[in-house]
Amino acid sequence: GISISSTVMNFDYQGFRLNILDTPGHQDFSEDTYRALAAADNAIMLLDAAKGLEPQTRKLFEVCRLRGLPLFTFCNKMDRPALSPYELMDQIQDEFELESFPVLWPIGDGERFKGVLDRLENVVHLYQKPTTRGGKAQVVEIPFEDTAKLEEMIADDELFEKLMEDKEILDELVSP
Protein backbone atom coordinates (compact mmCIF):
# COMPACT_ATOMS: atom_id res chain seq x y z
CA GLY A 1 0.00 0.00 0.00
CA ILE A 2 0.89 3.66 0.03
CA SER A 3 1.26 6.09 2.93
CA ILE A 4 -1.48 8.72 2.97
CA SER A 5 -0.27 10.66 6.02
CA SER A 6 3.03 11.19 7.79
CA THR A 7 3.93 9.00 10.74
CA VAL A 8 6.74 9.33 13.26
CA MET A 9 8.87 6.50 14.60
CA ASN A 10 11.81 6.90 16.93
CA PHE A 11 14.51 4.80 18.53
CA ASP A 12 17.72 5.22 20.49
CA TYR A 13 21.03 4.49 18.82
CA GLN A 14 24.48 4.96 20.37
CA GLY A 15 23.26 7.62 22.77
CA PHE A 16 21.15 9.48 20.22
CA ARG A 17 17.40 9.57 19.72
CA LEU A 18 16.60 9.12 16.02
CA ASN A 19 13.23 10.20 14.68
CA ILE A 20 12.02 8.83 11.39
CA LEU A 21 9.25 10.64 9.56
CA ASP A 22 7.54 8.38 7.04
CA THR A 23 5.82 10.61 4.52
CA PRO A 24 3.58 9.94 1.55
CA GLY A 25 5.29 9.74 -1.82
CA HIS A 26 2.09 10.04 -3.84
CA GLN A 27 1.38 13.48 -5.30
CA ASP A 28 -2.15 13.57 -3.85
CA PHE A 29 -0.63 13.75 -0.36
CA SER A 30 2.40 15.92 -1.11
CA GLU A 31 1.50 18.83 1.21
CA ASP A 32 1.93 16.50 4.19
CA THR A 33 5.36 15.52 2.86
CA TYR A 34 6.47 19.15 2.38
CA ARG A 35 5.43 20.01 5.96
CA ALA A 36 7.37 17.03 7.35
CA LEU A 37 10.48 17.98 5.36
CA ALA A 38 10.47 21.37 7.11
CA ALA A 39 11.26 19.53 10.38
CA ALA A 40 13.85 17.14 8.92
CA ASP A 41 17.64 17.26 9.20
CA ASN A 42 18.09 14.89 6.24
CA ALA A 43 15.99 12.76 3.95
CA ILE A 44 15.86 9.22 2.66
CA MET A 45 14.45 8.93 -0.84
CA LEU A 46 13.04 5.61 -1.99
CA LEU A 47 13.08 4.93 -5.74
CA ASP A 48 11.23 2.16 -7.52
CA ALA A 49 14.08 0.41 -9.36
CA ALA A 50 11.84 -0.37 -12.34
CA LYS A 51 10.56 3.19 -12.77
CA GLY A 52 13.54 5.29 -11.74
CA LEU A 53 12.85 8.97 -11.18
CA GLU A 54 9.13 9.63 -11.25
CA PRO A 55 7.57 13.14 -11.48
CA GLN A 56 6.77 13.33 -7.74
CA THR A 57 10.25 12.07 -6.85
CA ARG A 58 11.73 14.85 -8.98
CA LYS A 59 9.70 17.44 -7.05
CA LEU A 60 10.79 16.02 -3.69
CA PHE A 61 14.44 15.94 -4.75
CA GLU A 62 14.14 19.61 -5.65
CA VAL A 63 12.55 20.49 -2.29
CA CYS A 64 15.39 18.70 -0.50
CA ARG A 65 17.92 20.56 -2.61
CA LEU A 66 16.31 23.94 -1.89
CA ARG A 67 16.35 23.19 1.85
CA GLY A 68 19.94 21.91 1.74
CA LEU A 69 18.97 18.53 3.17
CA PRO A 70 21.52 15.72 2.89
CA LEU A 71 19.90 12.95 0.88
CA PHE A 72 20.24 9.18 1.04
CA THR A 73 18.65 7.28 -1.81
CA PHE A 74 17.58 3.65 -1.79
CA CYS A 75 16.18 1.65 -4.68
CA ASN A 76 13.61 -0.98 -3.81
CA LYS A 77 11.78 -3.71 -5.71
CA MET A 78 15.01 -5.25 -7.03
CA ASP A 79 13.24 -8.61 -6.92
CA ARG A 80 11.22 -7.39 -9.91
CA PRO A 81 12.53 -6.47 -13.37
CA ALA A 82 14.49 -3.25 -12.85
CA LEU A 83 16.63 -0.64 -14.54
CA SER A 84 20.34 -1.25 -14.18
CA PRO A 85 21.91 0.46 -11.17
CA TYR A 86 24.11 2.40 -13.62
CA GLU A 87 20.97 3.78 -15.31
CA LEU A 88 19.53 4.81 -11.95
CA MET A 89 22.78 6.55 -10.98
CA ASP A 90 22.87 8.30 -14.38
CA GLN A 91 19.31 9.55 -13.92
CA ILE A 92 20.19 11.09 -10.56
CA GLN A 93 23.41 12.61 -11.84
CA ASP A 94 21.96 13.93 -15.11
CA GLU A 95 18.79 15.33 -13.57
CA PHE A 96 20.13 16.76 -10.30
CA GLU A 97 23.86 17.05 -10.90
CA LEU A 98 24.41 14.91 -7.79
CA GLU A 99 27.17 12.38 -7.60
CA SER A 100 26.08 8.94 -6.42
CA PHE A 101 28.10 6.86 -4.00
CA PRO A 102 26.64 3.35 -4.08
CA VAL A 103 27.09 1.51 -0.80
CA LEU A 104 24.91 -1.53 -1.52
CA TRP A 105 25.12 -2.91 -5.05
CA PRO A 106 22.48 -5.34 -6.37
CA ILE A 107 23.33 -8.73 -7.80
CA GLY A 108 20.77 -9.33 -10.52
CA ASP A 109 17.14 -8.21 -10.58
CA GLY A 110 13.71 -9.74 -11.00
CA GLU A 111 13.69 -13.53 -10.80
CA ARG A 112 17.50 -13.49 -10.98
CA PHE A 113 17.95 -11.15 -7.99
CA LYS A 114 20.39 -12.89 -5.66
CA GLY A 115 21.34 -10.23 -3.11
CA VAL A 116 23.63 -7.25 -2.59
CA LEU A 117 27.28 -6.41 -2.24
CA ASP A 118 27.95 -4.26 0.83
CA ARG A 119 30.84 -2.15 -0.43
CA LEU A 120 31.71 -0.72 2.99
CA GLU A 121 32.04 -4.11 4.66
CA ASN A 122 33.16 -5.94 1.49
CA VAL A 123 30.58 -8.64 2.19
CA VAL A 124 27.95 -10.14 -0.10
CA HIS A 125 24.49 -10.75 1.35
CA LEU A 126 22.74 -13.49 -0.64
CA TYR A 127 19.02 -14.01 -0.14
CA GLN A 128 17.43 -17.40 -0.31
CA LYS A 129 13.75 -17.21 -1.13
CA PRO A 130 11.38 -18.41 1.57
CA THR A 131 9.79 -21.78 1.05
CA THR A 132 6.36 -20.58 2.21
CA ARG A 133 4.30 -17.64 1.03
CA GLY A 134 4.85 -14.68 3.33
CA GLY A 135 7.91 -16.33 4.85
CA LYS A 136 11.12 -14.47 5.58
CA ALA A 137 14.07 -14.82 3.22
CA GLN A 138 17.21 -16.39 4.66
CA VAL A 139 20.37 -14.30 4.37
CA VAL A 140 23.81 -15.80 3.82
CA GLU A 141 26.81 -13.49 4.31
CA ILE A 142 29.97 -14.26 2.35
CA PRO A 143 33.18 -12.19 2.39
CA PHE A 144 33.81 -10.82 -1.10
CA GLU A 145 37.33 -12.30 -1.07
CA ASP A 146 35.87 -15.82 -0.88
CA THR A 147 35.22 -15.91 -4.63
CA ALA A 148 34.96 -19.71 -4.80
CA LYS A 149 32.10 -19.74 -2.28
CA LEU A 150 30.47 -16.73 -3.95
CA GLU A 151 30.52 -18.42 -7.34
CA GLU A 152 29.04 -21.60 -5.84
CA MET A 153 26.31 -19.78 -3.90
CA ILE A 154 25.34 -17.37 -6.69
CA ALA A 155 25.09 -20.40 -9.01
CA ASP A 156 24.82 -18.24 -12.13
CA ASP A 157 28.01 -17.71 -14.13
CA GLU A 158 26.74 -14.57 -15.85
CA LEU A 159 25.71 -12.89 -12.57
CA PHE A 160 28.94 -13.92 -10.86
CA GLU A 161 31.05 -12.44 -13.68
CA LYS A 162 28.93 -9.28 -13.67
CA LEU A 163 29.45 -8.91 -9.91
CA MET A 164 33.22 -9.23 -10.33
CA GLU A 165 33.21 -6.70 -13.17
CA ASP A 166 30.90 -4.25 -11.36
CA LYS A 167 33.04 -4.38 -8.21
CA GLU A 168 36.17 -3.58 -10.19
CA ILE A 169 34.48 -0.70 -12.04
CA LEU A 170 32.96 0.75 -8.90
CA ASP A 171 36.19 0.55 -6.92
CA GLU A 172 38.00 2.44 -9.68
CA LEU A 173 35.36 5.07 -10.36
CA VAL A 174 33.25 5.59 -7.25
CA SER A 175 34.27 5.42 -3.62
CA PRO A 176 31.63 3.92 -1.33
mmCIF file of C-alpha atoms in Angstrom:
data_model
loop_
_atom_site.group_PDB
_atom_site.id
_atom_site.type_symbol
_atom_site.label_atom_id
_atom_site.label_comp_id
_atom_site.label_asym_id
_atom_site.label_seq_id
_atom_site.Cartn_x
_atom_site.Cartn_y
_atom_site.Cartn_z
ATOM 1 C CA GLY A 1 0.000 0.000 0.000
ATOM 2 C CA ILE A 2 0.889 3.657 0.029
ATOM 3 C CA SER A 3 1.262 6.086 2.927
ATOM 4 C CA ILE A 4 -1.484 8.720 2.968
ATOM 5 C CA SER A 5 -0.266 10.658 6.021
ATOM 6 C CA SER A 6 3.034 11.193 7.791
ATOM 7 C CA THR A 7 3.927 9.004 10.743
ATOM 8 C CA VAL A 8 6.740 9.331 13.262
ATOM 9 C CA MET A 9 8.867 6.501 14.596
ATOM 10 C CA ASN A 10 11.813 6.902 16.929
ATOM 11 C CA PHE A 11 14.508 4.802 18.526
ATOM 12 C CA ASP A 12 17.716 5.223 20.487
ATOM 13 C CA TYR A 13 21.033 4.494 18.825
ATOM 14 C CA GLN A 14 24.480 4.962 20.369
ATOM 15 C CA GLY A 15 23.259 7.621 22.773
ATOM 16 C CA PHE A 16 21.150 9.483 20.218
ATOM 17 C CA ARG A 17 17.398 9.574 19.715
ATOM 18 C CA LEU A 18 16.596 9.122 16.024
ATOM 19 C CA ASN A 19 13.230 10.202 14.681
ATOM 20 C CA ILE A 20 12.021 8.833 11.394
ATOM 21 C CA LEU A 21 9.249 10.639 9.560
ATOM 22 C CA ASP A 22 7.541 8.382 7.040
ATOM 23 C CA THR A 23 5.821 10.612 4.521
ATOM 24 C CA PRO A 24 3.575 9.940 1.554
ATOM 25 C CA GLY A 25 5.287 9.744 -1.818
ATOM 26 C CA HIS A 26 2.090 10.040 -3.839
ATOM 27 C CA GLN A 27 1.380 13.484 -5.297
ATOM 28 C CA ASP A 28 -2.153 13.566 -3.849
ATOM 29 C CA PHE A 29 -0.630 13.753 -0.362
ATOM 30 C CA SER A 30 2.403 15.922 -1.110
ATOM 31 C CA GLU A 31 1.500 18.831 1.213
ATOM 32 C CA ASP A 32 1.934 16.499 4.192
ATOM 33 C CA THR A 33 5.363 15.518 2.857
ATOM 34 C CA TYR A 34 6.466 19.146 2.375
ATOM 35 C CA ARG A 35 5.429 20.014 5.956
ATOM 36 C CA ALA A 36 7.365 17.033 7.352
ATOM 37 C CA LEU A 37 10.483 17.979 5.363
ATOM 38 C CA ALA A 38 10.474 21.368 7.109
ATOM 39 C CA ALA A 39 11.264 19.533 10.378
ATOM 40 C CA ALA A 40 13.847 17.144 8.924
ATOM 41 C CA ASP A 41 17.639 17.258 9.205
ATOM 42 C CA ASN A 42 18.095 14.892 6.239
ATOM 43 C CA ALA A 43 15.985 12.757 3.949
ATOM 44 C CA ILE A 44 15.857 9.217 2.655
ATOM 45 C CA MET A 45 14.450 8.929 -0.844
ATOM 46 C CA LEU A 46 13.045 5.610 -1.986
ATOM 47 C CA LEU A 47 13.080 4.933 -5.741
ATOM 48 C CA ASP A 48 11.232 2.158 -7.525
ATOM 49 C CA ALA A 49 14.084 0.406 -9.363
ATOM 50 C CA ALA A 50 11.839 -0.368 -12.336
ATOM 51 C CA LYS A 51 10.560 3.191 -12.770
ATOM 52 C CA GLY A 52 13.540 5.288 -11.743
ATOM 53 C CA LEU A 53 12.847 8.971 -11.183
ATOM 54 C CA GLU A 54 9.129 9.630 -11.248
ATOM 55 C CA PRO A 55 7.570 13.136 -11.475
ATOM 56 C CA GLN A 56 6.769 13.332 -7.745
ATOM 57 C CA THR A 57 10.249 12.072 -6.854
ATOM 58 C CA ARG A 58 11.725 14.851 -8.982
ATOM 59 C CA LYS A 59 9.704 17.440 -7.046
ATOM 60 C CA LEU A 60 10.792 16.019 -3.689
ATOM 61 C CA PHE A 61 14.443 15.938 -4.748
ATOM 62 C CA GLU A 62 14.144 19.614 -5.646
ATOM 63 C CA VAL A 63 12.546 20.487 -2.287
ATOM 64 C CA CYS A 64 15.393 18.703 -0.499
ATOM 65 C CA ARG A 65 17.923 20.564 -2.611
ATOM 66 C CA LEU A 66 16.306 23.944 -1.885
ATOM 67 C CA ARG A 67 16.346 23.190 1.852
ATOM 68 C CA GLY A 68 19.937 21.910 1.739
ATOM 69 C CA LEU A 69 18.965 18.528 3.168
ATOM 70 C CA PRO A 70 21.521 15.721 2.886
ATOM 71 C CA LEU A 71 19.898 12.954 0.878
ATOM 72 C CA PHE A 72 20.243 9.181 1.036
ATOM 73 C CA THR A 73 18.653 7.280 -1.809
ATOM 74 C CA PHE A 74 17.575 3.649 -1.789
ATOM 75 C CA CYS A 75 16.179 1.654 -4.680
ATOM 76 C CA ASN A 76 13.612 -0.976 -3.814
ATOM 77 C CA LYS A 77 11.781 -3.713 -5.710
ATOM 78 C CA MET A 78 15.007 -5.250 -7.026
ATOM 79 C CA ASP A 79 13.242 -8.614 -6.916
ATOM 80 C CA ARG A 80 11.220 -7.390 -9.913
ATOM 81 C CA PRO A 81 12.533 -6.472 -13.367
ATOM 82 C CA ALA A 82 14.488 -3.250 -12.852
ATOM 83 C CA LEU A 83 16.627 -0.641 -14.544
ATOM 84 C CA SER A 84 20.344 -1.250 -14.185
ATOM 85 C CA PRO A 85 21.913 0.459 -11.170
ATOM 86 C CA TYR A 86 24.107 2.397 -13.617
ATOM 87 C CA GLU A 87 20.967 3.782 -15.313
ATOM 88 C CA LEU A 88 19.528 4.805 -11.947
ATOM 89 C CA MET A 89 22.782 6.548 -10.982
ATOM 90 C CA ASP A 90 22.874 8.302 -14.379
ATOM 91 C CA GLN A 91 19.305 9.551 -13.922
ATOM 92 C CA ILE A 92 20.186 11.092 -10.558
ATOM 93 C CA GLN A 93 23.412 12.607 -11.845
ATOM 94 C CA ASP A 94 21.956 13.928 -15.114
ATOM 95 C CA GLU A 95 18.789 15.331 -13.570
ATOM 96 C CA PHE A 96 20.128 16.756 -10.304
ATOM 97 C CA GLU A 97 23.861 17.055 -10.904
ATOM 98 C CA LEU A 98 24.410 14.911 -7.792
ATOM 99 C CA GLU A 99 27.171 12.380 -7.602
ATOM 100 C CA SER A 100 26.079 8.942 -6.419
ATOM 101 C CA PHE A 101 28.101 6.863 -3.998
ATOM 102 C CA PRO A 102 26.635 3.354 -4.082
ATOM 103 C CA VAL A 103 27.092 1.513 -0.804
ATOM 104 C CA LEU A 104 24.908 -1.527 -1.522
ATOM 105 C CA TRP A 105 25.121 -2.913 -5.048
ATOM 106 C CA PRO A 106 22.485 -5.338 -6.369
ATOM 107 C CA ILE A 107 23.333 -8.733 -7.796
ATOM 108 C CA GLY A 108 20.769 -9.327 -10.522
ATOM 109 C CA ASP A 109 17.140 -8.209 -10.581
ATOM 110 C CA GLY A 110 13.707 -9.739 -10.998
ATOM 111 C CA GLU A 111 13.691 -13.525 -10.804
ATOM 112 C CA ARG A 112 17.502 -13.487 -10.979
ATOM 113 C CA PHE A 113 17.948 -11.152 -7.994
ATOM 114 C CA LYS A 114 20.385 -12.887 -5.658
ATOM 115 C CA GLY A 115 21.344 -10.231 -3.106
ATOM 116 C CA VAL A 116 23.628 -7.249 -2.589
ATOM 117 C CA LEU A 117 27.281 -6.410 -2.245
ATOM 118 C CA ASP A 118 27.951 -4.259 0.830
ATOM 119 C CA ARG A 119 30.845 -2.145 -0.433
ATOM 120 C CA LEU A 120 31.706 -0.718 2.990
ATOM 121 C CA GLU A 121 32.043 -4.115 4.663
ATOM 122 C CA ASN A 122 33.160 -5.943 1.489
ATOM 123 C CA VAL A 123 30.577 -8.636 2.185
ATOM 124 C CA VAL A 124 27.947 -10.145 -0.096
ATOM 125 C CA HIS A 125 24.488 -10.754 1.350
ATOM 126 C CA LEU A 126 22.741 -13.487 -0.637
ATOM 127 C CA TYR A 127 19.024 -14.006 -0.136
ATOM 128 C CA GLN A 128 17.429 -17.404 -0.307
ATOM 129 C CA LYS A 129 13.747 -17.210 -1.133
ATOM 130 C CA PRO A 130 11.378 -18.410 1.570
ATOM 131 C CA THR A 131 9.792 -21.784 1.046
ATOM 132 C CA THR A 132 6.364 -20.582 2.214
ATOM 133 C CA ARG A 133 4.300 -17.640 1.028
ATOM 134 C CA GLY A 134 4.848 -14.677 3.333
ATOM 135 C CA GLY A 135 7.912 -16.333 4.850
ATOM 136 C CA LYS A 136 11.121 -14.473 5.584
ATOM 137 C CA ALA A 137 14.073 -14.821 3.215
ATOM 138 C CA GLN A 138 17.206 -16.391 4.662
ATOM 139 C CA VAL A 139 20.366 -14.303 4.367
ATOM 140 C CA VAL A 140 23.810 -15.799 3.819
ATOM 141 C CA GLU A 141 26.806 -13.494 4.313
ATOM 142 C CA ILE A 142 29.970 -14.259 2.345
ATOM 143 C CA PRO A 143 33.175 -12.189 2.393
ATOM 144 C CA PHE A 144 33.805 -10.824 -1.095
ATOM 145 C CA GLU A 145 37.325 -12.296 -1.066
ATOM 146 C CA ASP A 146 35.868 -15.824 -0.883
ATOM 147 C CA THR A 147 35.222 -15.913 -4.628
ATOM 148 C CA ALA A 148 34.956 -19.711 -4.801
ATOM 149 C CA LYS A 149 32.103 -19.738 -2.278
ATOM 150 C CA LEU A 150 30.474 -16.732 -3.947
ATOM 151 C CA GLU A 151 30.524 -18.421 -7.337
ATOM 152 C CA GLU A 152 29.044 -21.595 -5.844
ATOM 153 C CA MET A 153 26.312 -19.785 -3.896
ATOM 154 C CA ILE A 154 25.340 -17.373 -6.694
ATOM 155 C CA ALA A 155 25.087 -20.396 -9.011
ATOM 156 C CA ASP A 156 24.816 -18.235 -12.130
ATOM 157 C CA ASP A 157 28.011 -17.708 -14.134
ATOM 158 C CA GLU A 158 26.741 -14.567 -15.849
ATOM 159 C CA LEU A 159 25.706 -12.894 -12.567
ATOM 160 C CA PHE A 160 28.941 -13.921 -10.857
ATOM 161 C CA GLU A 161 31.045 -12.440 -13.679
ATOM 162 C CA LYS A 162 28.927 -9.280 -13.672
ATOM 163 C CA LEU A 163 29.448 -8.914 -9.912
ATOM 164 C CA MET A 164 33.217 -9.233 -10.327
ATOM 165 C CA GLU A 165 33.212 -6.702 -13.169
ATOM 166 C CA ASP A 166 30.904 -4.255 -11.358
ATOM 167 C CA LYS A 167 33.039 -4.378 -8.208
ATOM 168 C CA GLU A 168 36.166 -3.577 -10.190
ATOM 169 C CA ILE A 169 34.482 -0.704 -12.042
ATOM 170 C CA LEU A 170 32.956 0.752 -8.895
ATOM 171 C CA ASP A 171 36.189 0.552 -6.916
ATOM 172 C CA GLU A 172 37.997 2.444 -9.678
ATOM 173 C CA LEU A 173 35.356 5.068 -10.363
ATOM 174 C CA VAL A 174 33.246 5.594 -7.251
ATOM 175 C CA SER A 175 34.267 5.421 -3.620
ATOM 176 C CA PRO A 176 31.630 3.915 -1.327
#
